Structures are given as structure tokens and as C-alpha cells.
PDB file of C-alpha atoms in Angstrom:
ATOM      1  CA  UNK A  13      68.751 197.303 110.995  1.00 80.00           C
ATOM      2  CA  UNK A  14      72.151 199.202 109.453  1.00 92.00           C
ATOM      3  CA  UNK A  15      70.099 202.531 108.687  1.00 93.00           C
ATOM      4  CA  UNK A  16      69.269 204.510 112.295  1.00 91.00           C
ATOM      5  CA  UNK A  17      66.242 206.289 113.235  1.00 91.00           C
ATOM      6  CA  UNK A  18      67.525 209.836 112.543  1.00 90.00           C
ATOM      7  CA  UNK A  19      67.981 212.944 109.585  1.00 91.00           C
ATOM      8  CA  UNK A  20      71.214 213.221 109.215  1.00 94.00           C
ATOM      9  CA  UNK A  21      71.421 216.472 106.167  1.00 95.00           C
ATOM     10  CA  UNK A  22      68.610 218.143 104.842  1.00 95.00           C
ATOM     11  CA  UNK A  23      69.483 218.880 100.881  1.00 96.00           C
ATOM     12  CA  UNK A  24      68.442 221.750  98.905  1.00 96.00           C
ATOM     13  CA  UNK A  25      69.550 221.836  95.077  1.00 95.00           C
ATOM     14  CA  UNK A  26      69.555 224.995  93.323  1.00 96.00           C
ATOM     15  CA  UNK A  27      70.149 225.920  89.835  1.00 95.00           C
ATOM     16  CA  UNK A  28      71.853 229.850  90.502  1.00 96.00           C
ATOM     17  CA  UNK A  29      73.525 228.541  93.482  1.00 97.00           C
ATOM     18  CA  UNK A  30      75.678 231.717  93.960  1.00 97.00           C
ATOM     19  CA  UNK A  31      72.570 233.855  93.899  1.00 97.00           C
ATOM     20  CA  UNK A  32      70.897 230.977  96.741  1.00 97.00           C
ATOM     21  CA  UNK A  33      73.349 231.251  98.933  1.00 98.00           C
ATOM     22  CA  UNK A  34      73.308 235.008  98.944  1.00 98.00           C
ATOM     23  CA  UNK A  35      69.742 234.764  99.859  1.00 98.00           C
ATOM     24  CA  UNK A  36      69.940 231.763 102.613  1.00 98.00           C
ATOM     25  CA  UNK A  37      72.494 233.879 104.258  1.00 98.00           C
ATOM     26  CA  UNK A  38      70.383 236.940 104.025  1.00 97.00           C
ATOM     27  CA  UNK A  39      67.100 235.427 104.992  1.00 97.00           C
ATOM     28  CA  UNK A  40      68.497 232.993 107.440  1.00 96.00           C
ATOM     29  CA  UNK A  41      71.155 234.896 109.484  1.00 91.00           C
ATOM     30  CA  UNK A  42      72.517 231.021 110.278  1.00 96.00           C
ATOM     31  CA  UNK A  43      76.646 230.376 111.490  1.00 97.00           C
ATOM     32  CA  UNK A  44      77.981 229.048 107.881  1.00 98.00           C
ATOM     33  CA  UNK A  45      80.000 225.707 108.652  1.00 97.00           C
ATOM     34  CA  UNK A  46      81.297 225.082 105.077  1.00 98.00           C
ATOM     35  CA  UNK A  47      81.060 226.696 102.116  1.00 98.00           C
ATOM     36  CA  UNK A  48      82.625 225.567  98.249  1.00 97.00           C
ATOM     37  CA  UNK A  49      81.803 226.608  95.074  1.00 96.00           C
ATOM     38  CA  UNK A  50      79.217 223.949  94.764  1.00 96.00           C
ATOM     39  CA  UNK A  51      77.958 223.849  98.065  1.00 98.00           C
ATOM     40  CA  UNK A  52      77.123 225.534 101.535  1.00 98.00           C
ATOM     41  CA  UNK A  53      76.553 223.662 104.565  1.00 98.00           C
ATOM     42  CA  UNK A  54      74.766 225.379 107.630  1.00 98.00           C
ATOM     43  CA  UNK A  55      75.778 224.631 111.252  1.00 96.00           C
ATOM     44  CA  UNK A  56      72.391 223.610 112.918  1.00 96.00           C
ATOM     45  CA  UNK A  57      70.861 222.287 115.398  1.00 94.00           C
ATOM     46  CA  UNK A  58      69.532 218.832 114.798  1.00 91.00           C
ATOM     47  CA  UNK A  59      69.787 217.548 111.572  1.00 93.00           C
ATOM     48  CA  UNK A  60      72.034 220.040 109.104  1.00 94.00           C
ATOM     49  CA  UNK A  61      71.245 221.726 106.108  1.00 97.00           C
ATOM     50  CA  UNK A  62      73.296 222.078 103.090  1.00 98.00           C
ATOM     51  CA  UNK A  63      72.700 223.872  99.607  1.00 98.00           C
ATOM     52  CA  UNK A  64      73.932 222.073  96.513  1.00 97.00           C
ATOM     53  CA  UNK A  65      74.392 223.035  93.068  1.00 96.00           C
ATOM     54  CA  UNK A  66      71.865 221.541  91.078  1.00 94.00           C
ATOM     55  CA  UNK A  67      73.340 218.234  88.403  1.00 92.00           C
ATOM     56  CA  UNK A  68      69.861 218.743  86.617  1.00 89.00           C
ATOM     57  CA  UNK A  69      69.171 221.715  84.156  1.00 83.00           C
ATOM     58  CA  UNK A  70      65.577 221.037  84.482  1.00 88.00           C
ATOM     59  CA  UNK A  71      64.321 221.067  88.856  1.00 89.00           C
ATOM     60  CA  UNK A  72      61.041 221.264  89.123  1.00 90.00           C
ATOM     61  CA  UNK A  73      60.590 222.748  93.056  1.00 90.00           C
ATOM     62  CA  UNK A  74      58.328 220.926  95.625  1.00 83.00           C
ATOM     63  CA  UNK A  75      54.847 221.791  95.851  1.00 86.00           C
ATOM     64  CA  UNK A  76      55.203 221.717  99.362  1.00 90.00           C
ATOM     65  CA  UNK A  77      58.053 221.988 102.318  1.00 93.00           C
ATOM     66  CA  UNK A  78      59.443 218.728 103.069  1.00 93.00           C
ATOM     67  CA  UNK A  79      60.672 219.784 106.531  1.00 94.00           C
ATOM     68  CA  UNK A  80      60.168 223.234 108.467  1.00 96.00           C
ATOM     69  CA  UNK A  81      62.072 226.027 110.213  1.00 97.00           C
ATOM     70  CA  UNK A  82      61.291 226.023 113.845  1.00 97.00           C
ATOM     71  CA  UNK A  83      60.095 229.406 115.634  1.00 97.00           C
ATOM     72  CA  UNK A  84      58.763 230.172 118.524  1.00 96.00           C
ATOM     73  CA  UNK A  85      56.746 233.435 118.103  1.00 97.00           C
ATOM     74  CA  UNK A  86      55.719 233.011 113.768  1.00 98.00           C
ATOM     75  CA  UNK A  87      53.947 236.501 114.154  1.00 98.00           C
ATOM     76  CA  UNK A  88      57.549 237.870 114.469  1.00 98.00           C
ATOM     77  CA  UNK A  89      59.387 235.187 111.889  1.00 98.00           C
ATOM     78  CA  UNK A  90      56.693 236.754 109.285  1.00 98.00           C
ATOM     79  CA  UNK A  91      57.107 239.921 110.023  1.00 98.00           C
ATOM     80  CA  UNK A  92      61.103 239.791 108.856  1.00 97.00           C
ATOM     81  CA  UNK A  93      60.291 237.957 106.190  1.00 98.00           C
ATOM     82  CA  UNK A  94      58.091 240.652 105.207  1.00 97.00           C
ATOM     83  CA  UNK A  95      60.733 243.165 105.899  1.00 97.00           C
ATOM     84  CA  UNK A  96      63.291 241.190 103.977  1.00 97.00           C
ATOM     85  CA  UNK A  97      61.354 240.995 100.622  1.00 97.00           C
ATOM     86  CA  UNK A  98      60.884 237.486 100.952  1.00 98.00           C
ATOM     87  CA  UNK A  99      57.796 235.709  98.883  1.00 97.00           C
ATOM     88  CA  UNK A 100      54.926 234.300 101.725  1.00 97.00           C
ATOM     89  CA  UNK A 101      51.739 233.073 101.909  1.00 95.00           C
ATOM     90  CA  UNK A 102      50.596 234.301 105.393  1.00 95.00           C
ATOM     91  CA  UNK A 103      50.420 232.467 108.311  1.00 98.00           C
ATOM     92  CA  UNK A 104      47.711 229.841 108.874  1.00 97.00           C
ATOM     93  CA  UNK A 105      47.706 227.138 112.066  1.00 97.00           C
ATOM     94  CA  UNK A 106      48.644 223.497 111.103  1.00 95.00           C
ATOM     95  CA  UNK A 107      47.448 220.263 112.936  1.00 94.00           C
ATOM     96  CA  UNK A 108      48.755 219.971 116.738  1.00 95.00           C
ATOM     97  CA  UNK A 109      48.698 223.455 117.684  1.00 95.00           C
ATOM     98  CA  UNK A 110      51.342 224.194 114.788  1.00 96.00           C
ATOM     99  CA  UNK A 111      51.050 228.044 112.943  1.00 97.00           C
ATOM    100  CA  UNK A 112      53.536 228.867 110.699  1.00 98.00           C
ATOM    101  CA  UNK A 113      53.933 230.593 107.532  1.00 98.00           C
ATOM    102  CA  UNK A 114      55.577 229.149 104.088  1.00 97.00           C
ATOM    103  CA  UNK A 115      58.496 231.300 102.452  1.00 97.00           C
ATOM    104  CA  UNK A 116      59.845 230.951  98.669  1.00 97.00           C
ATOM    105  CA  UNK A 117      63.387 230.554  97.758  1.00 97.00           C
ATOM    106  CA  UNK A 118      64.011 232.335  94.069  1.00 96.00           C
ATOM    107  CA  UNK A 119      63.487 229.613  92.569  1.00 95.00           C
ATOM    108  CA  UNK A 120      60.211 228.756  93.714  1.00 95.00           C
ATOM    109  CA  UNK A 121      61.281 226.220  97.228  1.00 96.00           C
ATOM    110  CA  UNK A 122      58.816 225.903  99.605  1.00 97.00           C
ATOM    111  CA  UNK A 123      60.075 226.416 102.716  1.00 97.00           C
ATOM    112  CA  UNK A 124      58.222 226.201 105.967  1.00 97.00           C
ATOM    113  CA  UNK A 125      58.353 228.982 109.178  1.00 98.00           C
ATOM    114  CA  UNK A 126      56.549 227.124 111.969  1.00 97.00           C
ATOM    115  CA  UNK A 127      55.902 226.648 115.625  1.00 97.00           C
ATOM    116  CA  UNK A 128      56.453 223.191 117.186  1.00 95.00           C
ATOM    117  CA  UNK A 129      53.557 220.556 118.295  1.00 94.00           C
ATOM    118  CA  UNK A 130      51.988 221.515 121.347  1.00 89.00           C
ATOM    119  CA  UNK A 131      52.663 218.387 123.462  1.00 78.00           C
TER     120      UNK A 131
END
């Protein structure tokens, strides 16, 4: 099969993009690799994440995270947060060992805080 086992870029598309990247870079102190006026691309490690300026007028966010963070003490990751002024809903534990918290972009993106499986 042509398409490999692997994530390549994670996308999120905002609507008030200038006002998202200001608070990506402030919540998530993360090395910028590229940055436009319609997008901003993270360097990461593993598969990359990159903030888009929405084509849509009308985005309805995700009910739910679609991929999560990686931490390995969420007590501290929440606590931050919390000092950052950044939307939560607590932490709670998650199948496999997993605890991790969810976080809210301004326009409502869930985004997931969370310790790996315990193997």
C-alpha cells in the first residue's frame, strides 16, 4: 500500500488565527519552525503540528481531542495551565494507566494534557 503507517501533521484551523497563535505560543512554550500569515508550524517531536487559518466562516470545534499532548508529571502540566489562564476541566485518569487533563483553545478546541500508556 502507497499510504504508510504514520501521522505525518497534526492540523488545527482557527478562525482569529493571529489571536491563536499568540496563545499556542503562550500556552505551549514550543521552538516555532515556520510561521506565515496564514499559518504556524511547530517543530515537534513525532508527528508536527501546524495552525491554519480557517477557509470556513462557520467551524464548529471537536467535542473531543483528536490527539493529546504528552506529559510526564499532569499534576504539574495543570498546574501552569492554571497559572496561565487557560480553560480546563481537571484531571481525571484515562484507560491504560493514562491521567491527563483537557485544555480549551479560544475558540472552544479540545485539546488533551496526558500521560502515556503504562506498558
Amino acid at each position: 500500500m502507497l499510504i504508510r503507517n504514520r501521522i505525518n501533521t497534526c492540523f488545527i484551523h482557527l478562525k482569529n488565527l493571529k489571536k491563536g497563535k499568540e496563545w499556542y505560543k503562550m500556552v505551549f512554550p514550543f521552538e516555532v519552525l515556520a510561521e506565515g500569515d496564514d499559518f504556524l508550524e511547530f517543530k515537534m517531536e513525532g508527528a508536527g503540528l501546524m495552525l491554519l487559518q480557517a477557509e470556513h466562516e462557520n467551524i464548529t470545534p471537536l467535542p473531543y481531542s483528536v490527539f493529546f499532548f504528552e506529559t510526564s508529571d499532569v499534576d504539574q502540566a495543570f498546574q501552569e495551565l492554571t497559572q496561565k489562564g487557560v480553560k480546563t476541566d481537571g484531571i481525571r485518569p484515562f484507560p491504560d494507566g493514562m491521567r491527563g487533563c483537557h485544555a480549551f483553545d479560544p475558540e472552544g478546541n479540545m485539546l488533551l494534557i496526558c500521560t502515556p500508556p503504562i506498558v
